């Protein structure tokens, strides 16, 4: 997919896609305030802020071509619903997926509402525009055997014993505690799970307490006992071969190798272990609200996606076992 051209020419790593605008341009200042608000008050991650900035840049580039006018606060206020629909049609012709279209529209809504709350623009027609309907996204967990097998086999693919114990500990946290990969790799040495409870700061700076299985504690303890690098209390818990913070791509690469070695499905990723944690708890009778708290979901509707997985599995068992289903 083509990247936005002019406004993002100097976008990365600078978080303002505004190479064309003068330093005192009101729109430039407004975008700077919005990005600061996302990172500060909304506590969005740098990755999220960067993605939002790119989506806004796509929109501003379209406006520049669509109106033959340099984007401005006044132009945003004059836009009609047909202009926003034209933008969605333009992105569709670029073969953007529905999820990308919906996210882009959500970003533009966020920016316009931010401007309205601060009195920088008046009412717009954006509220009349409906987002593209998205297909229901169902998590793709691993089976219990595949999930436990991936954790147990992770160490066998590492270059050294201590790296193998490190990889095992990381995957054990993903499956045993339901952590996101960023949460596991963001743990400090001083917060290593040595007790029965682990405190995690997740998305949006929200904190939650998680029970830690003995097998997970043992995996982390084994890694710490063999790690050859000095680990500062305030430094990263998991480190790479040279002692720096462990990069998520290494963990993703390890799961890719495990897929080939163990014959796991293509959906076997680090995040699939988190999906497996939730699905296996739900299948064993876990309460949906409790699972929501363990996963750190802000909305119960996000957690309810796992009930669809359980329903699919139940129907599969029915189709395989019921005499009428086999006819």
CSV table of C-alpha atoms in Angstrom, one decimal:
chain,number,residue,atom,x,y,z
A,1,UNK,CA,0.0,0.0,0.0
A,2,UNK,CA,1.3,3.4,-0.9
A,3,UNK,CA,2.4,5.6,1.9
A,4,UNK,CA,1.1,9.2,2.1
A,5,UNK,CA,3.5,11.3,0.1
A,6,UNK,CA,4.1,14.9,0.9
A,7,UNK,CA,3.0,15.4,4.5
A,8,UNK,CA,4.8,12.3,5.8
A,9,UNK,CA,8.1,13.0,4.0
A,10,UNK,CA,9.6,14.0,7.3
A,11,UNK,CA,7.2,12.1,9.5
A,12,UNK,CA,9.5,9.4,11.1
A,13,UNK,CA,10.9,9.6,13.7
A,14,UNK,CA,9.6,13.2,14.1
A,15,UNK,CA,5.9,12.8,15.3
A,16,UNK,CA,4.5,15.7,13.2
A,17,UNK,CA,3.6,14.9,9.5
A,18,UNK,CA,3.7,18.6,8.7
A,19,UNK,CA,6.7,19.2,6.5
A,20,UNK,CA,4.7,21.6,4.3
A,21,UNK,CA,3.4,23.8,7.0
A,22,UNK,CA,5.0,26.9,8.5
A,23,UNK,CA,6.1,26.6,12.1
A,24,UNK,CA,3.3,29.0,13.2
A,25,UNK,CA,0.5,27.3,11.2
A,26,UNK,CA,-2.6,26.8,13.4
A,27,UNK,CA,-3.2,23.3,12.1
A,28,UNK,CA,0.4,22.3,12.8
A,29,UNK,CA,0.0,23.6,16.4
A,30,UNK,CA,-3.3,21.7,16.7
A,31,UNK,CA,-1.9,18.4,15.6
A,32,UNK,CA,1.0,18.9,18.0
A,33,UNK,CA,-1.5,19.4,20.9
A,34,UNK,CA,-3.5,16.4,19.8
A,35,UNK,CA,-0.5,14.1,19.7
A,36,UNK,CA,0.6,15.3,23.1
A,37,UNK,CA,-2.9,14.7,24.5
A,38,UNK,CA,-2.9,11.2,23.1
A,39,UNK,CA,0.5,10.4,24.7
A,40,UNK,CA,-0.3,12.3,27.9
A,41,UNK,CA,-3.9,12.2,29.0
A,42,UNK,CA,-4.9,9.1,27.0
A,43,UNK,CA,-1.6,7.4,27.8
A,44,UNK,CA,-1.3,6.0,24.3
A,45,UNK,CA,1.9,4.1,23.5
A,46,UNK,CA,4.5,5.5,21.1
A,47,UNK,CA,3.4,2.9,18.6
A,48,UNK,CA,-0.2,4.0,18.8
A,49,UNK,CA,0.7,7.7,18.5
A,50,UNK,CA,2.8,6.9,15.4
A,51,UNK,CA,-0.1,4.9,13.8
A,52,UNK,CA,-2.6,7.7,14.5
A,53,UNK,CA,-0.2,10.2,13.0
A,54,UNK,CA,0.2,8.2,9.9
A,55,UNK,CA,-3.6,7.8,9.5
A,56,UNK,CA,-4.1,11.5,9.9
A,57,UNK,CA,-1.4,12.1,7.3
A,58,UNK,CA,-3.2,9.9,4.8
A,59,UNK,CA,-6.3,12.0,5.3
A,60,UNK,CA,-4.5,15.4,5.0
A,61,UNK,CA,-2.7,14.2,1.9
A,62,UNK,CA,-6.1,13.2,0.4
A,63,UNK,CA,-7.5,16.6,1.3
A,64,UNK,CA,-4.7,18.4,-0.5
A,65,UNK,CA,-5.3,16.5,-3.7
A,66,UNK,CA,-9.1,16.4,-3.3
A,67,UNK,CA,-9.6,20.2,-2.8
A,68,UNK,CA,-6.4,21.5,-4.4
A,69,UNK,CA,-6.0,23.5,-1.2
A,70,UNK,CA,-3.5,23.3,1.6
A,71,UNK,CA,-5.2,21.6,4.6
A,72,UNK,CA,-6.2,24.1,7.3
A,73,UNK,CA,-8.6,24.4,10.3
A,74,UNK,CA,-10.9,26.4,8.1
A,75,UNK,CA,-10.9,23.7,5.5
A,76,UNK,CA,-11.7,21.0,8.0
A,77,UNK,CA,-14.7,23.0,9.2
A,78,UNK,CA,-16.0,23.4,5.6
A,79,UNK,CA,-15.9,19.7,4.7
A,80,UNK,CA,-19.1,17.9,3.8
A,81,UNK,CA,-20.1,14.3,4.4
A,82,UNK,CA,-19.4,13.7,0.7
A,83,UNK,CA,-15.7,14.7,1.2
A,84,UNK,CA,-15.3,12.1,3.9
A,85,UNK,CA,-17.0,9.5,1.8
A,86,UNK,CA,-14.6,10.4,-1.0
A,87,UNK,CA,-11.7,9.8,1.3
A,88,UNK,CA,-13.0,6.4,2.2
A,89,UNK,CA,-13.5,5.6,-1.5
A,90,UNK,CA,-10.0,6.8,-2.2
A,91,UNK,CA,-8.6,4.5,0.4
A,92,UNK,CA,-10.7,1.6,-0.9
A,93,UNK,CA,-9.3,2.1,-4.3
A,94,UNK,CA,-5.8,1.8,-2.7
A,95,UNK,CA,-7.0,-1.7,-1.5
A,96,UNK,CA,-7.0,-0.7,2.2
A,97,UNK,CA,-8.7,-3.3,4.3
A,98,UNK,CA,-11.9,-2.6,6.2
A,99,UNK,CA,-10.1,-2.6,9.5
A,100,UNK,CA,-7.7,0.1,8.2
A,101,UNK,CA,-10.6,2.2,6.9
A,102,UNK,CA,-12.4,1.9,10.2
A,103,UNK,CA,-9.3,2.8,12.2
A,104,UNK,CA,-8.6,5.8,9.9
A,105,UNK,CA,-12.1,7.1,10.3
A,106,UNK,CA,-11.8,6.7,14.0
A,107,UNK,CA,-8.6,8.7,14.0
A,108,UNK,CA,-10.1,11.5,12.1
A,109,UNK,CA,-13.1,11.6,14.4
A,110,UNK,CA,-10.8,11.7,17.4
A,111,UNK,CA,-8.8,14.6,15.9
A,112,UNK,CA,-11.9,16.6,14.9
A,113,UNK,CA,-13.6,16.1,18.3
A,114,UNK,CA,-10.4,17.2,20.0
A,115,UNK,CA,-10.5,20.4,17.8
A,116,UNK,CA,-14.2,21.0,18.7
A,117,UNK,CA,-13.7,20.6,22.4
A,118,UNK,CA,-11.0,23.2,22.3
A,119,UNK,CA,-13.1,25.6,20.2
A,120,UNK,CA,-10.7,25.4,17.2
A,121,UNK,CA,-13.4,24.3,14.7
A,122,UNK,CA,-17.1,24.4,14.8
A,123,UNK,CA,-19.7,21.7,13.9
A,124,UNK,CA,-18.8,19.3,11.1
A,125,UNK,CA,-20.7,16.7,9.1
A,126,UNK,CA,-18.3,13.9,10.2
A,127,UNK,CA,-20.8,12.7,12.8
A,128,UNK,CA,-23.2,11.7,10.0
A,129,UNK,CA,-20.7,9.3,8.5
A,130,UNK,CA,-21.0,5.7,9.4
A,131,UNK,CA,-17.9,3.5,9.8
A,132,UNK,CA,-17.4,0.5,7.6
A,133,UNK,CA,-19.0,-2.6,9.0
A,134,UNK,CA,-16.3,-5.0,10.2
A,135,UNK,CA,-16.5,-8.8,10.3
A,136,UNK,CA,-16.5,-10.3,13.7
A,137,UNK,CA,-12.9,-11.0,14.8
A,138,UNK,CA,-12.6,-14.3,16.7
A,139,UNK,CA,-9.4,-15.0,18.6
A,140,UNK,CA,-7.4,-18.0,17.3
A,141,UNK,CA,-6.0,-19.8,20.4
A,142,UNK,CA,-3.9,-23.0,20.4
A,143,UNK,CA,-5.0,-26.2,21.9
A,144,UNK,CA,-3.8,-27.0,25.4
A,145,UNK,CA,-1.3,-29.5,24.0
A,146,UNK,CA,0.1,-27.1,21.4
A,147,UNK,CA,0.3,-24.2,23.9
A,148,UNK,CA,2.1,-26.2,26.6
A,149,UNK,CA,4.3,-27.9,23.9
A,150,UNK,CA,5.4,-24.5,22.6
A,151,UNK,CA,6.4,-23.3,26.1
A,152,UNK,CA,8.3,-26.5,26.9
A,153,UNK,CA,10.1,-26.7,23.5
A,154,UNK,CA,11.2,-23.1,23.3
A,155,UNK,CA,14.5,-23.6,25.1
A,156,UNK,CA,15.6,-26.4,22.7
A,157,UNK,CA,15.9,-23.9,19.8
A,158,UNK,CA,18.0,-21.3,21.6
A,159,UNK,CA,21.8,-20.9,21.0
A,160,UNK,CA,22.7,-21.3,24.6
A,161,UNK,CA,21.2,-22.7,27.8
A,162,UNK,CA,20.5,-19.4,29.4
A,163,UNK,CA,18.8,-18.0,26.3
A,164,UNK,CA,16.7,-21.2,26.2
A,165,UNK,CA,15.6,-20.6,29.8
A,166,UNK,CA,14.9,-17.0,29.0
A,167,UNK,CA,12.7,-17.9,26.0
A,168,UNK,CA,10.9,-20.5,28.1
A,169,UNK,CA,10.2,-17.9,30.8
A,170,UNK,CA,8.8,-15.4,28.4
A,171,UNK,CA,6.4,-17.8,26.7
A,172,UNK,CA,5.4,-19.1,30.2
A,173,UNK,CA,4.4,-15.6,31.2
A,174,UNK,CA,2.4,-15.2,28.0
A,175,UNK,CA,0.5,-18.5,28.4
A,176,UNK,CA,0.5,-18.8,32.2
A,177,UNK,CA,-0.5,-15.2,33.0
A,178,UNK,CA,-2.1,-14.0,29.8
A,179,UNK,CA,0.4,-11.2,29.3
A,180,UNK,CA,0.8,-9.2,26.1
A,181,UNK,CA,4.3,-9.5,24.7
A,182,UNK,CA,4.9,-5.9,25.3
A,183,UNK,CA,3.9,-6.4,29.0
A,184,UNK,CA,6.2,-9.3,29.4
A,185,UNK,CA,9.2,-7.6,27.8
A,186,UNK,CA,8.4,-4.4,29.7
A,187,UNK,CA,8.9,-6.1,33.1
A,188,UNK,CA,11.7,-4.7,35.3
A,189,UNK,CA,14.1,-6.9,37.1
A,190,UNK,CA,12.8,-5.7,40.4
A,191,UNK,CA,9.3,-6.8,39.4
A,192,UNK,CA,10.3,-10.4,38.5
A,193,UNK,CA,7.4,-12.7,39.5
A,194,UNK,CA,8.9,-14.4,42.5
A,195,UNK,CA,5.7,-14.5,44.6
A,196,UNK,CA,2.1,-15.6,44.0
A,197,UNK,CA,1.0,-12.3,42.5
A,198,UNK,CA,2.4,-10.2,39.7
A,199,UNK,CA,1.6,-6.5,39.3
A,200,UNK,CA,1.3,-5.4,35.6
A,201,UNK,CA,0.9,-2.0,34.1
A,202,UNK,CA,-1.0,-2.5,30.8
A,203,UNK,CA,-2.5,-0.4,28.1
A,204,UNK,CA,-3.5,3.1,29.1
A,205,UNK,CA,-1.4,2.8,32.2
A,206,UNK,CA,-4.0,0.5,33.8
A,207,UNK,CA,-2.6,-1.7,36.6
A,208,UNK,CA,-3.8,-5.2,37.4
A,209,UNK,CA,-2.8,-8.0,39.7
A,210,UNK,CA,-2.3,-11.5,38.2
A,211,UNK,CA,-1.8,-14.9,40.0
A,212,UNK,CA,1.4,-16.6,39.0
A,213,UNK,CA,1.5,-20.3,38.6
A,214,UNK,CA,4.4,-22.2,40.3
A,215,UNK,CA,5.6,-23.4,36.9
A,216,UNK,CA,5.9,-19.8,35.7
A,217,UNK,CA,7.8,-18.7,38.8
A,218,UNK,CA,10.1,-21.7,38.4
A,219,UNK,CA,10.8,-20.7,34.7
A,220,UNK,CA,11.7,-17.1,35.6
A,221,UNK,CA,13.8,-18.3,38.6
A,222,UNK,CA,15.7,-20.7,36.3
A,223,UNK,CA,16.4,-17.9,33.8
A,224,UNK,CA,17.6,-15.5,36.5
A,225,UNK,CA,19.9,-18.1,38.0
A,226,UNK,CA,21.7,-18.7,34.6
A,227,UNK,CA,21.6,-15.3,33.0
A,228,UNK,CA,25.2,-14.2,32.5
A,229,UNK,CA,24.5,-10.4,32.4
A,230,UNK,CA,24.1,-8.3,35.5
A,231,UNK,CA,20.5,-7.2,35.7
A,232,UNK,CA,19.9,-3.8,37.3
A,233,UNK,CA,16.8,-3.7,39.5
A,234,UNK,CA,15.3,-0.9,37.4
A,235,UNK,CA,16.5,-2.4,34.1
A,236,UNK,CA,14.7,-4.9,31.9
A,237,UNK,CA,14.1,-8.4,33.2
A,238,UNK,CA,14.6,-10.1,29.9
A,239,UNK,CA,17.8,-9.2,27.9
A,240,UNK,CA,19.3,-10.2,24.6
A,241,UNK,CA,22.7,-11.8,23.9
A,242,UNK,CA,24.6,-8.6,24.5
A,243,UNK,CA,22.7,-7.6,27.7
A,244,UNK,CA,20.3,-5.1,26.1
A,245,UNK,CA,16.6,-5.2,26.3
A,246,UNK,CA,15.1,-8.3,24.6
A,247,UNK,CA,13.5,-7.3,21.2
A,248,UNK,CA,10.0,-8.6,20.5
A,249,UNK,CA,11.1,-9.7,17.1
A,250,UNK,CA,13.3,-12.3,18.7
A,251,UNK,CA,10.3,-13.8,20.5
A,252,UNK,CA,8.2,-13.6,17.4
A,253,UNK,CA,11.0,-15.4,15.5
A,254,UNK,CA,11.1,-18.1,18.1
A,255,UNK,CA,7.4,-18.8,17.7
A,256,UNK,CA,7.9,-18.9,13.9
A,257,UNK,CA,10.6,-21.6,14.4
A,258,UNK,CA,8.4,-23.5,16.8
A,259,UNK,CA,5.6,-23.5,14.2
A,260,UNK,CA,7.8,-25.4,11.8
A,261,UNK,CA,9.4,-27.7,14.4
A,262,UNK,CA,6.2,-28.7,16.2
A,263,UNK,CA,3.8,-28.5,13.2
A,264,UNK,CA,1.8,-25.7,14.8
A,265,UNK,CA,-0.7,-23.6,12.8
A,266,UNK,CA,0.2,-20.3,11.1
A,267,UNK,CA,-1.8,-18.6,13.8
A,268,UNK,CA,0.7,-19.7,16.5
A,269,UNK,CA,2.1,-16.4,17.5
A,270,UNK,CA,3.2,-14.9,20.9
A,271,UNK,CA,-0.2,-13.2,21.1
A,272,UNK,CA,-2.0,-16.6,20.4
A,273,UNK,CA,-0.6,-17.8,23.8
A,274,UNK,CA,-2.5,-14.9,25.4
A,275,UNK,CA,-5.6,-16.0,23.5
A,276,UNK,CA,-5.0,-19.5,24.6
A,277,UNK,CA,-4.8,-18.4,28.3
A,278,UNK,CA,-8.2,-16.8,28.1
A,279,UNK,CA,-9.9,-19.5,26.0
A,280,UNK,CA,-8.6,-22.3,28.2
A,281,UNK,CA,-9.8,-20.6,31.4
A,282,UNK,CA,-13.2,-20.0,29.9
A,283,UNK,CA,-13.4,-23.6,28.7
A,284,UNK,CA,-12.6,-24.8,32.2
A,285,UNK,CA,-15.5,-22.7,33.7
A,286,UNK,CA,-13.8,-19.4,34.3
A,287,UNK,CA,-16.0,-16.4,35.0
A,288,UNK,CA,-16.0,-13.9,32.1
A,289,UNK,CA,-15.7,-10.9,34.3
A,290,UNK,CA,-12.7,-12.4,36.1
A,291,UNK,CA,-11.1,-13.2,32.7
A,292,UNK,CA,-11.7,-9.6,31.7
A,293,UNK,CA,-9.8,-8.4,34.8
A,294,UNK,CA,-7.0,-10.8,34.2
A,295,UNK,CA,-6.6,-9.7,30.6
A,296,UNK,CA,-6.8,-6.1,31.4
A,297,UNK,CA,-9.7,-5.4,28.9
A,298,UNK,CA,-11.4,-2.1,29.3
A,299,UNK,CA,-14.7,-3.5,27.9
A,300,UNK,CA,-16.4,-6.8,28.6
A,301,UNK,CA,-17.4,-6.9,24.9
A,302,UNK,CA,-13.7,-7.5,24.0
A,303,UNK,CA,-13.5,-10.5,26.4
A,304,UNK,CA,-16.8,-11.9,25.1
A,305,UNK,CA,-15.1,-12.7,21.8
A,306,UNK,CA,-13.7,-15.8,23.5
A,307,UNK,CA,-17.2,-17.1,24.0
A,308,UNK,CA,-17.5,-17.4,20.2
A,309,UNK,CA,-14.4,-19.6,20.2
A,310,UNK,CA,-16.0,-21.8,22.8
A,311,UNK,CA,-19.2,-22.0,20.8
A,312,UNK,CA,-17.3,-23.0,17.6
A,313,UNK,CA,-15.4,-25.7,19.5
A,314,UNK,CA,-18.7,-27.0,21.0
A,315,UNK,CA,-20.3,-27.2,17.6
A,316,UNK,CA,-17.2,-29.0,16.2
A,317,UNK,CA,-17.5,-31.6,19.0
A,318,UNK,CA,-21.2,-31.9,18.3
A,319,UNK,CA,-20.7,-32.4,14.5
A,320,UNK,CA,-18.0,-35.1,15.2
A,321,UNK,CA,-19.9,-37.0,17.9
A,322,UNK,CA,-23.7,-36.7,17.3
A,323,UNK,CA,-25.2,-39.5,15.2
A,324,UNK,CA,-27.5,-37.1,13.3
A,325,UNK,CA,-24.6,-34.8,12.6
A,326,UNK,CA,-22.6,-37.5,10.9
A,327,UNK,CA,-25.5,-38.5,8.5
